Every structure is written in structure tokens, then in C-alpha cells.
Coordinates of C-alpha atoms in Angstrom, one line a residue:
M22 CA 60.4 -1.5 -38.9
K23 CA 61.8 1.0 -36.3
V24 CA 60.0 3.5 -34.1
Y25 CA 61.4 6.4 -32.2
V26 CA 59.8 8.4 -29.4
E27 CA 59.2 12.2 -29.7
D28 CA 56.7 14.2 -27.6
K29 CA 55.0 11.0 -26.3
T30 CA 54.6 9.6 -29.8
Y31 CA 56.8 7.3 -31.8
K32 CA 58.0 8.0 -35.4
V33 CA 57.8 5.0 -37.6
Y34 CA 60.8 4.3 -39.9
F35 CA 61.6 1.7 -42.5
S36 CA 65.0 0.1 -41.8
I37 CA 66.7 -0.6 -45.2
T38 CA 69.9 -2.4 -45.9
H39 CA 71.3 -1.8 -49.4
K40 CA 74.8 -2.8 -50.7
C41 CA 75.8 -3.7 -47.1
K42 CA 74.8 -0.3 -45.7
R43 CA 71.8 0.3 -43.4
F44 CA 69.8 3.5 -43.4
Y45 CA 66.4 4.6 -42.2
I46 CA 63.5 6.3 -44.0
Y47 CA 60.7 8.1 -42.1
T48 CA 57.3 6.9 -43.2
G49 CA 55.5 10.1 -42.1
L50 CA 53.5 7.9 -39.6
Q51 CA 53.5 8.0 -35.8
S52 CA 52.3 5.6 -33.1
T53 CA 51.3 6.1 -29.5
E54 CA 53.1 2.9 -28.6
K55 CA 56.4 1.4 -29.6
F56 CA 56.2 -1.7 -31.9
D57 CA 58.0 -3.8 -34.5
G58 CA 56.5 -5.2 -37.6
M59 CA 53.8 -4.1 -40.0
V60 CA 50.8 -3.8 -37.7
F61 CA 50.1 -0.7 -35.5
P62 CA 49.1 -1.6 -31.9
R63 CA 45.4 -1.6 -31.1
S64 CA 45.9 1.2 -28.5
D65 CA 46.4 3.6 -31.4
K66 CA 43.0 5.0 -32.3
S67 CA 43.8 5.0 -36.1
A68 CA 45.6 1.6 -36.0
K69 CA 43.7 0.1 -38.9
A70 CA 44.1 3.1 -41.3
K71 CA 47.7 3.5 -40.4
T72 CA 48.4 -0.2 -40.9
K73 CA 46.8 0.0 -44.3
R74 CA 48.9 3.1 -45.2
L75 CA 52.1 1.4 -43.9
A76 CA 51.5 -1.6 -46.1
E77 CA 51.0 0.7 -49.2
L78 CA 54.2 2.5 -48.5
Y79 CA 56.1 -0.7 -47.9
S80 CA 54.9 -2.1 -51.2
N81 CA 55.9 1.1 -53.1
V82 CA 59.3 1.1 -51.5
E83 CA 59.9 -2.6 -52.2
D84 CA 58.8 -2.3 -55.8
Y85 CA 61.2 0.6 -56.4
I86 CA 64.2 -1.1 -54.8
L87 CA 63.6 -4.2 -56.9
L88 CA 63.6 -2.1 -60.1
H89 CA 66.5 0.1 -59.1
N90 CA 68.9 -2.2 -57.3
G91 CA 71.9 -0.6 -59.1
E92 CA 71.5 2.8 -57.5
D93 CA 74.0 3.8 -54.9
V94 CA 72.9 4.4 -51.3
P95 CA 72.6 8.2 -51.3
M96 CA 70.6 8.2 -54.5
L97 CA 68.3 5.4 -53.4
K98 CA 67.7 7.1 -50.1
S99 CA 66.8 10.3 -51.8
H100 CA 64.4 8.6 -54.2
L101 CA 62.7 6.6 -51.5
K102 CA 62.0 9.8 -49.6
E103 CA 60.3 11.2 -52.6
I104 CA 58.2 8.1 -53.0
I105 CA 57.0 8.2 -49.4
K106 CA 56.1 11.9 -49.8
G107 CA 53.9 10.9 -52.7
G108 CA 56.1 12.6 -55.3
K109 CA 57.2 11.1 -58.5
V110 CA 60.9 10.2 -58.9
A111 CA 62.4 11.7 -62.0
E112 CA 63.6 9.1 -64.4
K113 CA 67.3 9.2 -64.9
N114 CA 68.7 9.6 -68.4
F115 CA 71.8 8.2 -69.9
I116 CA 73.9 11.2 -68.8
D117 CA 72.9 10.6 -65.1
Y118 CA 74.1 7.0 -65.4
M119 CA 77.4 8.0 -67.1
Q120 CA 78.1 10.3 -64.2
M121 CA 77.3 7.4 -61.8
C122 CA 79.6 5.1 -63.8
A123 CA 82.5 7.6 -63.7
D124 CA 82.0 8.2 -60.0
S125 CA 82.1 4.5 -59.2
K126 CA 85.4 3.9 -60.9
N127 CA 87.6 6.2 -58.7
L128 CA 89.2 7.6 -61.8
K129 CA 92.3 9.8 -61.9
A130 CA 91.6 13.5 -62.4
G131 CA 92.7 13.4 -66.0
T132 CA 90.4 10.5 -67.0
K133 CA 87.6 12.0 -65.0
R134 CA 87.9 15.2 -67.1
V135 CA 87.6 13.1 -70.2
Y136 CA 84.3 11.7 -69.0
D137 CA 83.1 15.2 -68.1
V138 CA 83.9 16.4 -71.6
T139 CA 82.0 13.4 -73.1
I140 CA 79.0 14.2 -70.9
I141 CA 79.0 17.8 -72.2
R142 CA 79.1 16.7 -75.8
I143 CA 76.2 14.2 -75.3
R144 CA 74.2 16.9 -73.5
N145 CA 74.8 19.3 -76.4
Y146 CA 73.6 16.6 -78.9
D147 CA 70.8 14.9 -77.0
A148 CA 70.3 15.8 -73.4
K149 CA 67.4 13.5 -72.8
C150 CA 68.9 10.3 -74.3
T151 CA 68.4 7.0 -72.4
F152 CA 69.7 3.4 -72.7
E153 CA 66.6 2.7 -74.8
T154 CA 67.1 5.6 -77.3
I155 CA 70.8 5.1 -77.8
T156 CA 70.8 2.6 -80.8
K157 CA 73.3 1.9 -83.6
D158 CA 71.5 4.6 -85.6
W159 CA 71.8 7.1 -82.7
L160 CA 75.6 6.4 -82.6
D161 CA 75.9 6.9 -86.3
K162 CA 74.1 10.2 -86.1
F163 CA 76.1 11.3 -83.1
V164 CA 79.4 10.6 -85.0
K165 CA 78.1 12.5 -88.0
H166 CA 77.2 15.4 -85.8
E167 CA 80.6 15.6 -84.2
Y168 CA 82.4 15.3 -87.6
E169 CA 80.3 18.2 -88.9
R170 CA 81.6 20.3 -86.0
G171 CA 85.1 19.7 -87.2
R172 CA 86.2 17.0 -84.7
M173 CA 88.7 14.3 -85.5
P174 CA 88.0 10.6 -85.5
N175 CA 90.2 9.8 -82.5
G176 CA 88.4 12.4 -80.3
V177 CA 85.0 11.0 -81.3
H178 CA 86.4 7.5 -80.6
I179 CA 87.1 8.5 -77.0
D180 CA 83.5 9.7 -76.5
L181 CA 82.1 6.4 -78.0
R182 CA 84.5 4.4 -75.8
N183 CA 83.1 6.2 -72.7
I184 CA 79.5 5.6 -73.9
K185 CA 80.4 1.9 -74.4
A186 CA 82.0 1.7 -70.9
T187 CA 78.8 3.1 -69.4
F188 CA 76.7 0.5 -71.1
N189 CA 79.0 -2.3 -69.8
W190 CA 78.8 -0.8 -66.3
A191 CA 75.0 -0.6 -66.5
I192 CA 74.8 -4.2 -67.6
D193 CA 77.1 -5.4 -64.8
N194 CA 74.8 -3.5 -62.3
E195 CA 71.6 -4.9 -63.9
I196 CA 70.4 -1.5 -64.9
T197 CA 69.9 -2.5 -68.6
T198 CA 70.3 -5.4 -70.9
L199 CA 70.7 -3.3 -74.0
F200 CA 74.0 -3.0 -75.8
P201 CA 74.1 -1.1 -79.2
F202 CA 77.8 -1.8 -79.8
R203 CA 77.5 -5.5 -80.7
K204 CA 78.0 -4.8 -84.4
Y205 CA 79.3 -1.3 -84.2
V206 CA 82.8 -0.4 -85.3
L207 CA 84.4 2.5 -83.4
P208 CA 85.9 5.2 -85.7
H209 CA 89.6 5.4 -85.4
E210 CA 92.4 7.2 -87.2
E211 CA 96.0 6.2 -87.0
T212 CA 97.8 8.7 -84.7
R213 CA 100.1 11.0 -86.5
K214 CA 103.7 10.0 -85.9
R215 CA 105.2 12.3 -83.3
C216 CA 108.9 11.8 -83.7
L217 CA 112.0 13.5 -85.0
S218 CA 114.3 11.9 -87.5
L219 CA 117.9 11.1 -86.6
E220 CA 119.2 14.2 -88.4
Q221 CA 116.5 16.4 -86.8
M222 CA 117.5 15.2 -83.3
R223 CA 121.1 16.0 -84.0
Q224 CA 120.1 19.4 -85.2
L225 CA 118.2 20.0 -82.0
R226 CA 120.9 18.6 -79.8
D227 CA 123.6 20.9 -81.4
A228 CA 121.5 24.1 -81.9
E229 CA 122.9 27.3 -80.3
F230 CA 120.1 29.3 -78.7
H231 CA 120.5 32.9 -77.5
T232 CA 117.9 32.8 -74.7
N233 CA 118.0 30.8 -71.6
P234 CA 114.3 29.6 -71.9
Q235 CA 115.0 28.1 -75.3
R236 CA 118.2 26.4 -74.1
E237 CA 116.4 25.1 -71.0
S238 CA 113.5 23.8 -73.0
R239 CA 115.8 21.9 -75.4
D240 CA 117.7 20.5 -72.5
L241 CA 114.6 19.2 -70.8
F242 CA 113.5 17.6 -74.1
M243 CA 116.9 15.9 -74.5
L244 CA 116.8 14.7 -70.9
G245 CA 113.4 13.1 -71.5
F246 CA 114.9 11.4 -74.5
Y247 CA 118.0 10.1 -72.6
L248 CA 115.7 8.7 -69.9
I249 CA 113.7 6.7 -72.5
G250 CA 110.8 9.2 -72.9
I251 CA 110.0 9.8 -69.2
N252 CA 106.8 11.8 -68.8
I253 CA 107.4 15.4 -67.8
S254 CA 105.2 15.1 -64.6
D255 CA 107.2 12.0 -63.5
L256 CA 110.5 13.8 -64.2
L257 CA 109.6 16.8 -62.2
D258 CA 108.3 14.7 -59.3
L259 CA 111.6 12.9 -58.9
K260 CA 113.4 13.5 -55.5
P261 CA 117.2 13.4 -55.1
T262 CA 116.7 10.0 -53.3
D263 CA 115.2 8.6 -56.5
L264 CA 118.6 8.8 -58.1
R265 CA 120.7 6.0 -56.5
G266 CA 123.7 4.0 -57.7
G267 CA 123.5 5.7 -61.1
R268 CA 119.9 4.7 -61.6
I269 CA 116.5 6.4 -61.4
C270 CA 113.7 4.4 -59.8
Y271 CA 110.2 5.8 -59.8
K272 CA 106.5 4.9 -60.2
R273 CA 104.7 6.5 -63.2
N274 CA 101.9 8.8 -62.0
K275 CA 99.5 7.7 -64.7
T276 CA 99.8 3.9 -64.4
G277 CA 101.6 3.2 -61.1
R278 CA 104.1 1.1 -63.1
L279 CA 107.6 0.9 -61.6
Y280 CA 110.5 2.1 -63.8
D281 CA 114.2 1.5 -63.2
I282 CA 116.4 3.4 -65.6
K283 CA 120.1 3.7 -65.8
V284 CA 121.3 7.3 -66.0
E285 CA 123.7 7.8 -68.8
P286 CA 126.4 10.5 -68.7
E287 CA 124.4 12.7 -71.2
A288 CA 121.4 12.7 -68.9
L289 CA 123.5 13.2 -65.7
E290 CA 125.1 16.3 -67.2
I291 CA 121.6 17.9 -67.7
I292 CA 120.4 16.9 -64.3
K293 CA 123.4 18.6 -62.7
R294 CA 122.8 21.7 -64.7
Y295 CA 119.2 22.1 -63.3
K296 CA 119.7 20.4 -60.0
G297 CA 117.2 21.1 -57.2
K298 CA 117.1 20.8 -53.4
K299 CA 113.9 19.2 -52.4
Y300 CA 113.4 17.7 -55.9
L301 CA 115.9 16.3 -58.3
L302 CA 115.3 19.2 -60.7
K303 CA 114.9 22.7 -59.4
Y304 CA 111.4 23.5 -60.7
K305 CA 109.1 22.2 -58.0
D306 CA 111.3 23.7 -55.3
N307 CA 109.3 26.9 -56.1
S308 CA 106.2 26.8 -53.8
K309 CA 104.1 28.5 -56.5
F310 CA 104.9 25.8 -59.1
N311 CA 102.0 24.7 -61.3
L312 CA 102.5 21.6 -63.4
K313 CA 99.8 22.3 -65.9
H314 CA 101.1 25.8 -66.6
F315 CA 104.7 24.6 -66.7
E316 CA 104.0 21.8 -69.2
S317 CA 101.9 24.1 -71.3
N318 CA 104.7 26.8 -71.4
L319 CA 107.3 24.1 -72.1
N320 CA 105.4 22.8 -75.1
T321 CA 104.8 26.3 -76.4
R322 CA 108.6 27.0 -76.2
L323 CA 109.4 23.7 -77.9
K324 CA 107.2 24.6 -80.8
R325 CA 109.0 28.0 -81.1
L326 CA 112.5 26.7 -80.8
G327 CA 114.8 28.5 -83.2
R328 CA 112.3 31.2 -84.0
F329 CA 114.4 34.0 -82.6
R330 CA 117.7 32.8 -83.8
E331 CA 119.6 35.4 -85.9
Y332 CA 118.7 35.1 -89.6
N333 CA 116.0 32.6 -88.8
K334 CA 112.5 33.7 -87.8
E335 CA 110.9 30.3 -88.4
P336 CA 110.7 27.7 -85.7
M337 CA 112.8 24.5 -86.2
F338 CA 110.0 22.1 -85.4
P339 CA 106.5 23.8 -85.2
Y340 CA 104.8 20.6 -83.9
L341 CA 107.3 19.7 -81.3
S342 CA 106.2 18.7 -77.8
T343 CA 107.5 16.6 -74.9
Y344 CA 105.7 13.6 -76.3
Y345 CA 108.1 13.6 -79.2
N346 CA 111.1 12.4 -77.2
R347 CA 109.3 9.1 -76.2
H348 CA 108.2 8.4 -79.8
T349 CA 111.6 9.4 -81.2
W350 CA 113.4 7.1 -78.8
A351 CA 111.2 4.2 -80.0
T352 CA 111.7 5.0 -83.6
L353 CA 115.5 5.3 -83.4
A354 CA 115.6 2.0 -81.4
S355 CA 113.7 0.3 -84.2
E356 CA 116.0 1.7 -86.8
I357 CA 119.0 -0.1 -85.2
D358 CA 117.1 -3.4 -84.9
I359 CA 116.4 -3.4 -81.1
P360 CA 113.8 -6.1 -80.5
I361 CA 110.2 -4.9 -80.3
E362 CA 109.8 -6.6 -77.0
T363 CA 112.7 -4.7 -75.5
I364 CA 111.4 -1.4 -76.9
G365 CA 107.9 -2.2 -75.5
R366 CA 109.3 -3.1 -72.0
A367 CA 111.5 0.0 -72.0
L368 CA 108.5 2.2 -72.7
G369 CA 106.3 0.3 -70.2
H370 CA 103.7 -0.9 -72.7
A371 CA 101.1 -3.1 -70.9
M372 CA 101.2 -5.9 -73.5
W373 CA 104.6 -6.9 -72.3
D374 CA 103.5 -6.9 -68.6
N375 CA 101.5 -10.0 -68.7
A376 CA 100.8 -10.9 -65.1
V377 CA 101.2 -14.7 -65.5
T378 CA 104.3 -14.5 -67.6
S379 CA 105.9 -12.0 -65.1
T380 CA 105.4 -14.5 -62.3
Y381 CA 107.9 -16.8 -63.9
I382 CA 110.2 -14.4 -65.8
K383 CA 111.9 -11.4 -64.3
Y384 CA 112.9 -9.4 -67.3
D385 CA 116.5 -8.4 -67.2
T386 CA 116.8 -4.6 -67.0
K387 CA 120.3 -5.0 -68.5
K388 CA 118.6 -5.5 -71.9
I389 CA 116.9 -2.1 -71.5
D390 CA 120.1 -0.5 -70.3
E391 CA 122.0 -1.8 -73.3
A392 CA 119.2 -0.7 -75.7
N393 CA 119.2 2.9 -74.3
R394 CA 123.0 3.1 -74.6
K395 CA 122.8 1.9 -78.2
V396 CA 120.1 4.5 -79.1
I397 CA 122.2 7.3 -77.6
D398 CA 125.3 6.1 -79.3
Y399 CA 123.3 6.0 -82.6
L400 CA 122.4 9.6 -82.1
N401 CA 126.0 10.6 -81.1
A402 CA 127.7 8.7 -83.9
D403 CA 128.2 11.9 -85.8
L404 CA 130.2 13.3 -82.9
E405 CA 132.5 10.4 -82.9
C406 CA 133.0 10.9 -86.7
N407 CA 133.9 14.5 -86.1
K408 CA 136.5 13.5 -83.5
D409 CA 138.1 11.0 -85.9
N410 CA 138.3 13.6 -88.7
K411 CA 140.1 16.0 -86.4

């Protein structure tokens, strides 16, 4: 109990420590004399009535804290103020807890947006749902509702995954003991293969475009392929200093994983063509650069490649995007019998980054270098044949 003087009276506060943080809540009571504890000094004319009221408030506050121990400090402080004022604290629904779950994870912006979208969809379906009302039957009906709106299984799978993560978080924080996913199978659809065939890659590599934007889009796609499917945001973030000794070393924005890729001549030729000053490539040298807009425009141009070529008004590959170079690299590597472990490590798949194993084994980047060279040679084999025929 704390008291503070103001105009010859002392305000009485509860001192509360929650999750290693201390804060104070004004009880609405005042005393004519400073004191500690739960009993007002006898010098206060209303000591008995105030002591009784203080005990009631303390009991209410203690009961609430015991039942809502999982709340963060700002939320708990706000709710305790309502209780002391005599108001009723609004019961939180599942959406409130999902927001708390997302906020507690320090998510990257992209993942946070995924949670926000899930929250919107749940709100549109059942804004008042709680841990108690979300059952296996509720999940089935939610899935049916989303399918009827034309959504695909993988999109619904993401929403259910976020709902499941919120339940797990709530269980860990002793907010609920319920868990409707024990016998629930999440819907999933095999992702459509996003890759070009060997012949399609050769067609794209050799195509003659009559506009600079189309040539540039093709070149960036091929550069991504030559660099083992590097993500476009990582590629554009590279600085000139990231290219040293014929190798590019960088940390992937999405995962923080370190990559070390040998730059083959085919990749270096494109890098020199679009060389920047502050950045390895020229695009982010522009102070008005916007990654989201750039990536969107690039993918739009990739889908339209070939559309404006003479005698050909149809695009070459109407579904093409920057993701295709990564999938295509893996597919071509598999076709020439490169071990699945080497492919997985080259792409940075987590299953090959076992922390215990990595403590004892440092995987030789030479294997990845050799694999990438073999994939590029496989693609360029037709060029060698043409030289021999000449």
C-alpha cells in the first residue's frame, strides 16, 4: 500500500508487481495521515468505513489478477482501474487474444499482416467467438464458409494455423485449457509447381525483346536463377561490399539465415549490366524506391513477357513470377541427380539446418558451388552443341 500527499491529504494506492514490472493503481480513497498496510489510521474520522472499503477493493483486485494472470501490464492496469471505479470489465473474445498473441511474438511485418488478415476473416464470420465457442464443429463450419466464398485450401490452412497458434499461446499463458485441434486435420492442397521446364528456360534466356523493361525483367529473373533462387528483396538489398572474392555473402531478410554463393560468369555479366553505386544493383540508389511496387511491377512484366513481340501478342509464360527461378533451379538440379540434401542446403531449407548436427559438421559450400555450376551447364548445354555444330 502506498500513500501520497496532496492538499494536506494522502492518496491511497495499490502497489502491484506483475510480470516483473511495478505499477500503482489509485483506490479513490484518501487519508489524513500517511500509513502502510490495510488499516487506516485512527486519526482519520472515517477510518473504519475506509478500511472496510479498502479491503473490498483489495479482494476484487486480487481475484481479478488470479483469474487474468496472462494479461500484459498495460491491459491489466486498465482493467484494474475499471474494477476500482466500480465498472464491469468487458470480457475479451478470441479476436482480442489473437491480437495479444501476435503482438507478443515480435513478428516481422509480413507475418503480422497475415495475422491481421486472419483476424478480419474471423471477425466477418463470428466476431464474438471465444475459446469456449471455438470447437471442432466451429472449425468445420468456418472452413465451409470460407470455401463458399471461393477461397483455396492453402489460404484457409493459414487462417487455421494462426487460430491454432493462438490456442497454444493461450495454453502456455494459462488463459485456457481448451484445444479443439487434437483430432482436427488442417486442410491442405499441394502447391502448384511453379517452375519452367528446361526448354522453357532456354526459350526465355534466348528471347529477343524489343523494349528495355522486358529485357531488364528477363535479366533479373535469370540473375535470380544463377544465384540459386535468391529472393528479390535480398538481391536488391545487396551492397557492393557483399560481393567479395567472386562470392556474394548475405543474410536473408525473411529468416536471417546466412548465404554464401559463388558468382558464376553468367550472373556477373548481368550484375555489371545493372551495376549500382550505393547498392550492388542500381534500383535502390533511387531515393524514391519502393520495394513493394518494384516487385509487383516486375512480376507483372514477367507475366507479360513476349506479349508485344512482333507477330506474337500472347505472353510467353502468363503465370511467371520471381518465385519461379527458385523452383526451377531445384527442379533442374533434381533432373541431373544432384542429391536432395545438397539442393535443400543450397535453397536454405530448415530441415537441413539441424542445430545439433551443424555443431559437428560444417557443410562444405564447395558442394553447393559445384551443384550450381552443373545446373547452369545443364541449361547451357544447347549453346555448346550449337558451337560444336558450327
